[in-house]
PDB file of C-alpha atoms in Angstrom:
ATOM      1  CA  MET A   1     -37.199  32.113 -49.564  1.00 70.00           C
ATOM      2  CA  THR A   2     -36.750  33.105 -45.925  1.00 86.00           C
ATOM      3  CA  GLN A   3     -38.191  36.440 -44.837  1.00 94.00           C
ATOM      4  CA  PRO A   4     -35.866  39.306 -45.885  1.00 98.00           C
ATOM      5  CA  LEU A   5     -34.281  41.808 -43.551  1.00 98.00           C
ATOM      6  CA  GLY A   6     -35.295  45.436 -44.052  1.00 98.00           C
ATOM      7  CA  VAL A   7     -32.948  48.355 -44.678  1.00 98.00           C
ATOM      8  CA  ILE A   8     -34.186  51.950 -44.609  1.00 98.00           C
ATOM      9  CA  LEU A   9     -32.133  54.175 -46.899  1.00 96.00           C
ATOM     10  CA  ALA A  10     -31.490  57.544 -45.247  1.00 93.00           C
ATOM     11  CA  GLY A  11     -28.023  58.311 -46.564  1.00 75.00           C
ATOM     12  CA  GLY A  12     -28.947  61.151 -48.948  1.00 62.00           C
ATOM     13  CA  LEU A  13     -27.956  64.790 -48.598  1.00 54.00           C
ATOM     14  CA  ALA A  14     -31.502  66.299 -48.702  1.00 51.00           C
ATOM     15  CA  THR A  15     -30.189  69.342 -50.566  1.00 46.00           C
ATOM     16  CA  ARG A  16     -33.633  70.429 -51.791  1.00 46.00           C
ATOM     17  CA  MET A  17     -34.860  70.526 -48.192  1.00 49.00           C
ATOM     18  CA  GLY A  18     -31.893  72.581 -46.976  1.00 49.00           C
ATOM     19  CA  GLY A  19     -29.825  69.604 -45.803  1.00 57.00           C
ATOM     20  CA  GLY A  20     -30.088  67.627 -42.575  1.00 69.00           C
ATOM     21  CA  ASP A  21     -32.004  64.437 -41.895  1.00 85.00           C
ATOM     22  CA  LYS A  22     -35.067  64.569 -44.101  1.00 89.00           C
ATOM     23  CA  GLY A  23     -36.541  61.558 -42.320  1.00 91.00           C
ATOM     24  CA  ARG A  24     -36.980  63.693 -39.193  1.00 92.00           C
ATOM     25  CA  LEU A  25     -39.498  65.948 -40.925  1.00 92.00           C
ATOM     26  CA  GLN A  26     -42.992  65.645 -39.490  1.00 93.00           C
ATOM     27  CA  VAL A  27     -46.115  64.659 -41.397  1.00 95.00           C
ATOM     28  CA  GLY A  28     -49.352  64.398 -39.482  1.00 94.00           C
ATOM     29  CA  GLY A  29     -47.504  64.771 -36.182  1.00 94.00           C
ATOM     30  CA  GLN A  30     -45.152  61.848 -36.866  1.00 95.00           C
ATOM     31  CA  SER A  31     -41.694  61.823 -38.460  1.00 95.00           C
ATOM     32  CA  LEU A  32     -41.229  60.357 -41.918  1.00 96.00           C
ATOM     33  CA  LEU A  33     -38.760  57.857 -40.485  1.00 96.00           C
ATOM     34  CA  SER A  34     -41.228  56.686 -37.855  1.00 96.00           C
ATOM     35  CA  ARG A  35     -43.863  56.183 -40.527  1.00 97.00           C
ATOM     36  CA  VAL A  36     -41.456  54.166 -42.687  1.00 98.00           C
ATOM     37  CA  ILE A  37     -40.392  52.039 -39.704  1.00 98.00           C
ATOM     38  CA  ASP A  38     -44.024  51.354 -38.799  1.00 98.00           C
ATOM     39  CA  ARG A  39     -44.787  50.250 -42.366  1.00 98.00           C
ATOM     40  CA  LEU A  40     -41.727  48.123 -42.946  1.00 98.00           C
ATOM     41  CA  SER A  41     -41.272  46.386 -39.606  1.00 98.00           C
ATOM     42  CA  PRO A  42     -44.265  43.988 -39.904  1.00 98.00           C
ATOM     43  CA  GLN A  43     -43.017  42.894 -43.334  1.00 98.00           C
ATOM     44  CA  VAL A  44     -39.418  41.917 -42.500  1.00 98.00           C
ATOM     45  CA  ALA A  45     -37.458  39.749 -40.083  1.00 98.00           C
ATOM     46  CA  GLY A  46     -35.423  42.672 -38.695  1.00 98.00           C
ATOM     47  CA  MET A  47     -34.345  46.179 -39.681  1.00 98.00           C
ATOM     48  CA  ALA A  48     -31.393  48.525 -39.936  1.00 98.00           C
ATOM     49  CA  LEU A  49     -31.018  52.167 -40.928  1.00 98.00           C
ATOM     50  CA  ASN A  50     -28.499  53.184 -43.589  1.00 96.00           C
ATOM     51  CA  ALA A  51     -27.230  56.661 -42.699  1.00 94.00           C
ATOM     52  CA  ASN A  52     -23.911  58.475 -42.719  1.00 92.00           C
ATOM     53  CA  GLY A  53     -22.422  60.732 -40.045  1.00 91.00           C
ATOM     54  CA  ASP A  54     -22.843  60.387 -36.302  1.00 93.00           C
ATOM     55  CA  PRO A  55     -25.072  57.332 -35.671  1.00 94.00           C
ATOM     56  CA  GLU A  56     -25.949  58.555 -32.160  1.00 95.00           C
ATOM     57  CA  ARG A  57     -28.437  61.031 -33.598  1.00 94.00           C
ATOM     58  CA  PHE A  58     -30.669  58.040 -34.369  1.00 95.00           C
ATOM     59  CA  ALA A  59     -30.284  56.365 -30.969  1.00 96.00           C
ATOM     60  CA  ASP A  60     -33.975  56.908 -30.178  1.00 95.00           C
ATOM     61  CA  LEU A  61     -34.990  54.626 -33.057  1.00 94.00           C
ATOM     62  CA  ARG A  62     -33.294  51.593 -31.473  1.00 96.00           C
ATOM     63  CA  LEU A  63     -32.100  50.302 -34.840  1.00 97.00           C
ATOM     64  CA  PRO A  64     -28.628  49.326 -36.020  1.00 98.00           C
ATOM     65  CA  VAL A  65     -27.200  52.245 -38.025  1.00 97.00           C
ATOM     66  CA  ILE A  66     -25.005  51.232 -40.946  1.00 97.00           C
ATOM     67  CA  ALA A  67     -22.939  53.705 -42.973  1.00 95.00           C
ATOM     68  CA  ASP A  68     -21.906  53.522 -46.622  1.00 94.00           C
ATOM     69  CA  SER A  69     -18.589  51.777 -47.161  1.00 91.00           C
ATOM     70  CA  ILE A  70     -18.156  53.545 -50.527  1.00 89.00           C
ATOM     71  CA  GLU A  71     -17.050  57.141 -49.959  1.00 81.00           C
ATOM     72  CA  GLY A  72     -18.484  60.259 -51.573  1.00 74.00           C
ATOM     73  CA  PHE A  73     -22.260  59.772 -51.320  1.00 71.00           C
ATOM     74  CA  ALA A  74     -22.441  57.212 -54.104  1.00 79.00           C
ATOM     75  CA  GLY A  75     -26.240  57.104 -54.144  1.00 86.00           C
ATOM     76  CA  PRO A  76     -28.756  54.408 -53.239  1.00 91.00           C
ATOM     77  CA  LEU A  77     -26.583  51.523 -54.430  1.00 95.00           C
ATOM     78  CA  ALA A  78     -24.047  52.368 -51.730  1.00 95.00           C
ATOM     79  CA  GLY A  79     -26.820  52.065 -49.155  1.00 96.00           C
ATOM     80  CA  VAL A  80     -27.901  48.771 -50.682  1.00 97.00           C
ATOM     81  CA  LEU A  81     -24.338  47.467 -50.398  1.00 97.00           C
ATOM     82  CA  ALA A  82     -24.119  48.551 -46.752  1.00 97.00           C
ATOM     83  CA  GLY A  83     -27.381  46.725 -46.121  1.00 98.00           C
ATOM     84  CA  LEU A  84     -26.184  43.576 -47.869  1.00 98.00           C
ATOM     85  CA  ASP A  85     -22.964  43.519 -45.854  1.00 98.00           C
ATOM     86  CA  TRP A  86     -24.949  43.928 -42.630  1.00 98.00           C
ATOM     87  CA  ALA A  87     -27.389  41.197 -43.686  1.00 98.00           C
ATOM     88  CA  ALA A  88     -24.507  38.839 -44.496  1.00 98.00           C
ATOM     89  CA  ASP A  89     -23.314  39.225 -40.912  1.00 97.00           C
ATOM     90  CA  GLN A  90     -26.823  38.240 -39.762  1.00 97.00           C
ATOM     91  CA  GLY A  91     -26.816  35.141 -41.952  1.00 97.00           C
ATOM     92  CA  ALA A  92     -29.629  36.489 -44.152  1.00 97.00           C
ATOM     93  CA  GLU A  93     -30.092  35.739 -47.844  1.00 98.00           C
ATOM     94  CA  THR A  94     -31.919  38.896 -48.944  1.00 98.00           C
ATOM     95  CA  ILE A  95     -32.842  42.420 -47.946  1.00 98.00           C
ATOM     96  CA  VAL A  96     -35.675  44.718 -48.928  1.00 98.00           C
ATOM     97  CA  THR A  97     -34.876  48.421 -49.044  1.00 98.00           C
ATOM     98  CA  ALA A  98     -37.216  51.372 -48.494  1.00 98.00           C
ATOM     99  CA  ALA A  99     -36.506  55.087 -48.684  1.00 97.00           C
ATOM    100  CA  ALA A 100     -36.730  57.157 -45.501  1.00 96.00           C
ATOM    101  CA  ASP A 101     -38.687  59.943 -47.244  1.00 95.00           C
ATOM    102  CA  THR A 102     -41.516  57.816 -48.678  1.00 96.00           C
ATOM    103  CA  PRO A 103     -44.232  57.460 -46.014  1.00 96.00           C
ATOM    104  CA  PHE A 104     -46.982  55.810 -48.095  1.00 97.00           C
ATOM    105  CA  PHE A 105     -45.239  52.825 -49.686  1.00 98.00           C
ATOM    106  CA  PRO A 106     -47.375  49.651 -49.932  1.00 98.00           C
ATOM    107  CA  GLN A 107     -47.988  47.522 -46.871  1.00 97.00           C
ATOM    108  CA  ASP A 108     -47.565  44.438 -49.050  1.00 98.00           C
ATOM    109  CA  LEU A 109     -44.279  45.658 -50.558  1.00 98.00           C
ATOM    110  CA  VAL A 110     -42.196  42.710 -49.375  1.00 98.00           C
ATOM    111  CA  ALA A 111     -44.768  40.058 -50.280  1.00 98.00           C
ATOM    112  CA  ARG A 112     -45.097  41.341 -53.824  1.00 98.00           C
ATOM    113  CA  LEU A 113     -41.366  41.797 -54.377  1.00 98.00           C
ATOM    114  CA  THR A 114     -40.677  38.263 -53.205  1.00 98.00           C
ATOM    115  CA  ALA A 115     -43.528  36.869 -55.318  1.00 98.00           C
ATOM    116  CA  ALA A 116     -42.037  38.552 -58.394  1.00 98.00           C
ATOM    117  CA  ALA A 117     -38.693  36.866 -57.636  1.00 98.00           C
ATOM    118  CA  ASP A 118     -40.146  33.359 -57.780  1.00 97.00           C
ATOM    119  CA  GLY A 119     -37.681  30.962 -59.416  1.00 97.00           C
ATOM    120  CA  MET A 120     -34.704  33.353 -59.457  1.00 97.00           C
ATOM    121  CA  ASP A 121     -31.360  32.007 -58.256  1.00 96.00           C
ATOM    122  CA  HIS A 122     -30.504  35.503 -57.004  1.00 97.00           C
ATOM    123  CA  PRO A 123     -33.745  37.352 -56.124  1.00 98.00           C
ATOM    124  CA  LEU A 124     -33.432  40.868 -57.554  1.00 98.00           C
ATOM    125  CA  VAL A 125     -36.637  42.867 -58.030  1.00 98.00           C
ATOM    126  CA  MET A 126     -37.390  46.597 -58.243  1.00 98.00           C
ATOM    127  CA  ALA A 127     -40.741  48.266 -57.559  1.00 98.00           C
ATOM    128  CA  VAL A 128     -42.382  50.101 -60.474  1.00 98.00           C
ATOM    129  CA  THR A 129     -45.641  51.976 -60.990  1.00 97.00           C
ATOM    130  CA  PRO A 130     -47.468  52.848 -64.227  1.00 95.00           C
ATOM    131  CA  ARG A 131     -47.140  56.364 -65.511  1.00 90.00           C
ATOM    132  CA  THR A 132     -50.451  58.185 -65.274  1.00 76.00           C
ATOM    133  CA  GLY A 133     -51.959  61.429 -66.542  1.00 64.00           C
ATOM    134  CA  ASP A 134     -49.581  63.901 -68.188  1.00 62.00           C
ATOM    135  CA  GLU A 135     -46.643  61.739 -67.168  1.00 57.00           C
ATOM    136  CA  ALA A 136     -47.806  58.986 -69.506  1.00 55.00           C
ATOM    137  CA  LEU A 137     -47.454  61.388 -72.436  1.00 52.00           C
ATOM    138  CA  LYS A 138     -43.855  62.392 -71.702  1.00 59.00           C
ATOM    139  CA  SER A 139     -40.973  61.053 -73.718  1.00 50.00           C
ATOM    140  CA  GLY A 140     -39.256  58.089 -72.131  1.00 51.00           C
ATOM    141  CA  GLY A 141     -38.244  55.709 -74.849  1.00 46.00           C
ATOM    142  CA  GLY A 142     -41.608  54.008 -74.667  1.00 53.00           C
ATOM    143  CA  LYS A 143     -41.122  53.166 -70.994  1.00 66.00           C
ATOM    144  CA  ARG A 144     -44.598  53.225 -69.478  1.00 86.00           C
ATOM    145  CA  VAL A 145     -43.542  52.754 -65.863  1.00 94.00           C
ATOM    146  CA  ASN A 146     -41.705  54.724 -63.230  1.00 95.00           C
ATOM    147  CA  ARG A 147     -38.936  52.744 -61.573  1.00 95.00           C
ATOM    148  CA  HIS A 148     -38.412  53.174 -57.834  1.00 96.00           C
ATOM    149  CA  PRO A 149     -34.839  51.965 -57.278  1.00 95.00           C
ATOM    150  CA  ALA A 150     -34.836  52.664 -53.535  1.00 96.00           C
ATOM    151  CA  PHE A 151     -37.550  49.999 -53.154  1.00 98.00           C
ATOM    152  CA  GLY A 152     -36.214  46.612 -54.054  1.00 98.00           C
ATOM    153  CA  LEU A 153     -35.377  43.051 -53.108  1.00 98.00           C
ATOM    154  CA  TRP A 154     -31.628  42.407 -53.179  1.00 98.00           C
ATOM    155  CA  PRO A 155     -29.600  39.180 -52.828  1.00 98.00           C
ATOM    156  CA  VAL A 156     -26.713  38.952 -50.373  1.00 98.00           C
ATOM    157  CA  ALA A 157     -25.009  36.595 -52.842  1.00 98.00           C
ATOM    158  CA  LEU A 158     -24.348  39.496 -55.253  1.00 98.00           C
ATOM    159  CA  ARG A 159     -22.865  41.916 -52.725  1.00 98.00           C
ATOM    160  CA  ASP A 160     -19.262  41.501 -53.893  1.00 98.00           C
ATOM    161  CA  ASP A 161     -20.338  42.018 -57.504  1.00 98.00           C
ATOM    162  CA  LEU A 162     -22.117  45.216 -56.452  1.00 97.00           C
ATOM    163  CA  ARG A 163     -19.069  46.369 -54.479  1.00 96.00           C
ATOM    164  CA  ALA A 164     -16.842  45.886 -57.525  1.00 96.00           C
ATOM    165  CA  ALA A 165     -19.285  47.814 -59.727  1.00 95.00           C
ATOM    166  CA  LEU A 166     -19.409  50.739 -57.286  1.00 95.00           C
ATOM    167  CA  GLN A 167     -15.639  50.807 -56.986  1.00 94.00           C
ATOM    168  CA  VAL A 168     -15.298  51.372 -60.742  1.00 93.00           C
ATOM    169  CA  GLY A 169     -17.835  54.201 -60.683  1.00 92.00           C
ATOM    170  CA  LEU A 170     -21.212  52.639 -61.451  1.00 92.00           C
ATOM    171  CA  ARG A 171     -23.967  54.689 -59.822  1.00 90.00           C
ATOM    172  CA  LYS A 172     -27.164  54.060 -61.811  1.00 93.00           C
ATOM    173  CA  VAL A 173     -29.223  51.355 -60.155  1.00 94.00           C
ATOM    174  CA  VAL A 174     -30.896  50.009 -63.288  1.00 93.00           C
ATOM    175  CA  LEU A 175     -27.569  49.491 -65.069  1.00 94.00           C
ATOM    176  CA  TRP A 176     -26.592  47.041 -62.356  1.00 96.00           C
ATOM    177  CA  THR A 177     -29.985  45.353 -61.976  1.00 96.00           C
ATOM    178  CA  ASP A 178     -30.338  44.902 -65.746  1.00 95.00           C
ATOM    179  CA  ARG A 179     -26.897  43.275 -65.803  1.00 96.00           C
ATOM    180  CA  HIS A 180     -28.268  40.585 -63.478  1.00 97.00           C
ATOM    181  CA  GLN A 181     -31.653  40.170 -65.219  1.00 97.00           C
ATOM    182  CA  GLY A 182     -33.452  41.986 -62.438  1.00 98.00           C
ATOM    183  CA  ARG A 183     -37.233  41.875 -62.530  1.00 98.00           C
ATOM    184  CA  GLU A 184     -39.916  44.465 -61.824  1.00 98.00           C
ATOM    185  CA  ALA A 185     -42.914  44.260 -59.487  1.00 98.00           C
ATOM    186  CA  LEU A 186     -45.771  46.459 -60.666  1.00 98.00           C
ATOM    187  CA  PHE A 187     -47.755  48.391 -58.044  1.00 98.00           C
ATOM    188  CA  GLU A 188     -50.866  50.491 -58.626  1.00 96.00           C
ATOM    189  CA  ALA A 189     -50.518  54.272 -58.881  1.00 94.00           C
ATOM    190  CA  GLU A 190     -54.116  55.262 -58.122  1.00 91.00           C
ATOM    191  CA  PRO A 191     -55.344  57.346 -56.393  1.00 91.00           C
ATOM    192  CA  PHE A 192     -51.676  58.385 -56.107  1.00 93.00           C
ATOM    193  CA  ASP A 193     -48.271  56.786 -56.519  1.00 95.00           C
ATOM    194  CA  PRO A 194     -47.508  55.053 -53.191  1.00 97.00           C
ATOM    195  CA  PHE A 195     -43.806  55.641 -53.783  1.00 97.00           C
ATOM    196  CA  PHE A 196     -44.326  59.416 -53.763  1.00 95.00           C
ATOM    197  CA  ASN A 197     -41.299  60.779 -51.910  1.00 94.00           C
ATOM    198  CA  ILE A 198     -40.698  64.085 -50.200  1.00 94.00           C
ATOM    199  CA  ASN A 199     -37.978  66.182 -51.799  1.00 90.00           C
ATOM    200  CA  THR A 200     -39.282  69.739 -51.390  1.00 91.00           C
ATOM    201  CA  PRO A 201     -41.432  71.791 -48.991  1.00 91.00           C
ATOM    202  CA  GLU A 202     -44.224  71.495 -51.573  1.00 94.00           C
ATOM    203  CA  ASP A 203     -43.993  67.700 -51.369  1.00 94.00           C
ATOM    204  CA  LEU A 204     -44.265  67.921 -47.591  1.00 94.00           C
ATOM    205  CA  ALA A 205     -47.448  69.972 -47.940  1.00 95.00           C
ATOM    206  CA  ARG A 206     -48.836  67.419 -50.401  1.00 95.00           C
ATOM    207  CA  ALA A 207     -48.116  64.602 -47.950  1.00 95.00           C
ATOM    208  CA  GLU A 208     -50.065  66.456 -45.266  1.00 95.00           C
ATOM    209  CA  ALA A 209     -52.945  66.847 -47.705  1.00 95.00           C
ATOM    210  CA  LEU A 210     -52.869  63.134 -48.594  1.00 93.00           C
ATOM    211  CA  LEU A 211     -53.065  62.212 -44.916  1.00 90.00           C
ATOM    212  CA  ALA A 212     -55.982  64.557 -44.426  1.00 85.00           C
TER     213      ALA A 212
END
């Protein structure tokens, strides 16, 4: 498999942070987006940013900015589709997505996602972590992992299938990945879940504490 392209998903509404571009929030004197770019760029063959609205507000990042083609903030799958369409134009076979509000994701994310896809005709893998502590005791139909649907390996070959699914209202990532026998790549969750994302001011404070 050739090295995937990277797509940073920043198309959310950030309602719990009062709106705006959550990726511009600072942690340890650096924006979340900058931290995500620094982590992802060594792992991929090129990168784009999935964001809606005026793309000029991201001009300083020097990345292609790609908007959702499905209207109405259709969730992470719409960002995945935008990334797949962009990657198709680049002649790429796969993309790896990462969320713009998750500054500590693994530095071997891409290697482990691609390893988990070994032998698949259409590489489709989602990152998961084991549930720990009190979380492991919660009800969840026996599911002992947390799925992180914004962090995945996606095949360009399935982009039209994904487009059709979104157009008829599918929004839940795992419903689509399960339909195509998607796999999971298990990452450690100690000393903390590396896919911890920042949704609230309290999360931002926790991220500062983790850096310290």
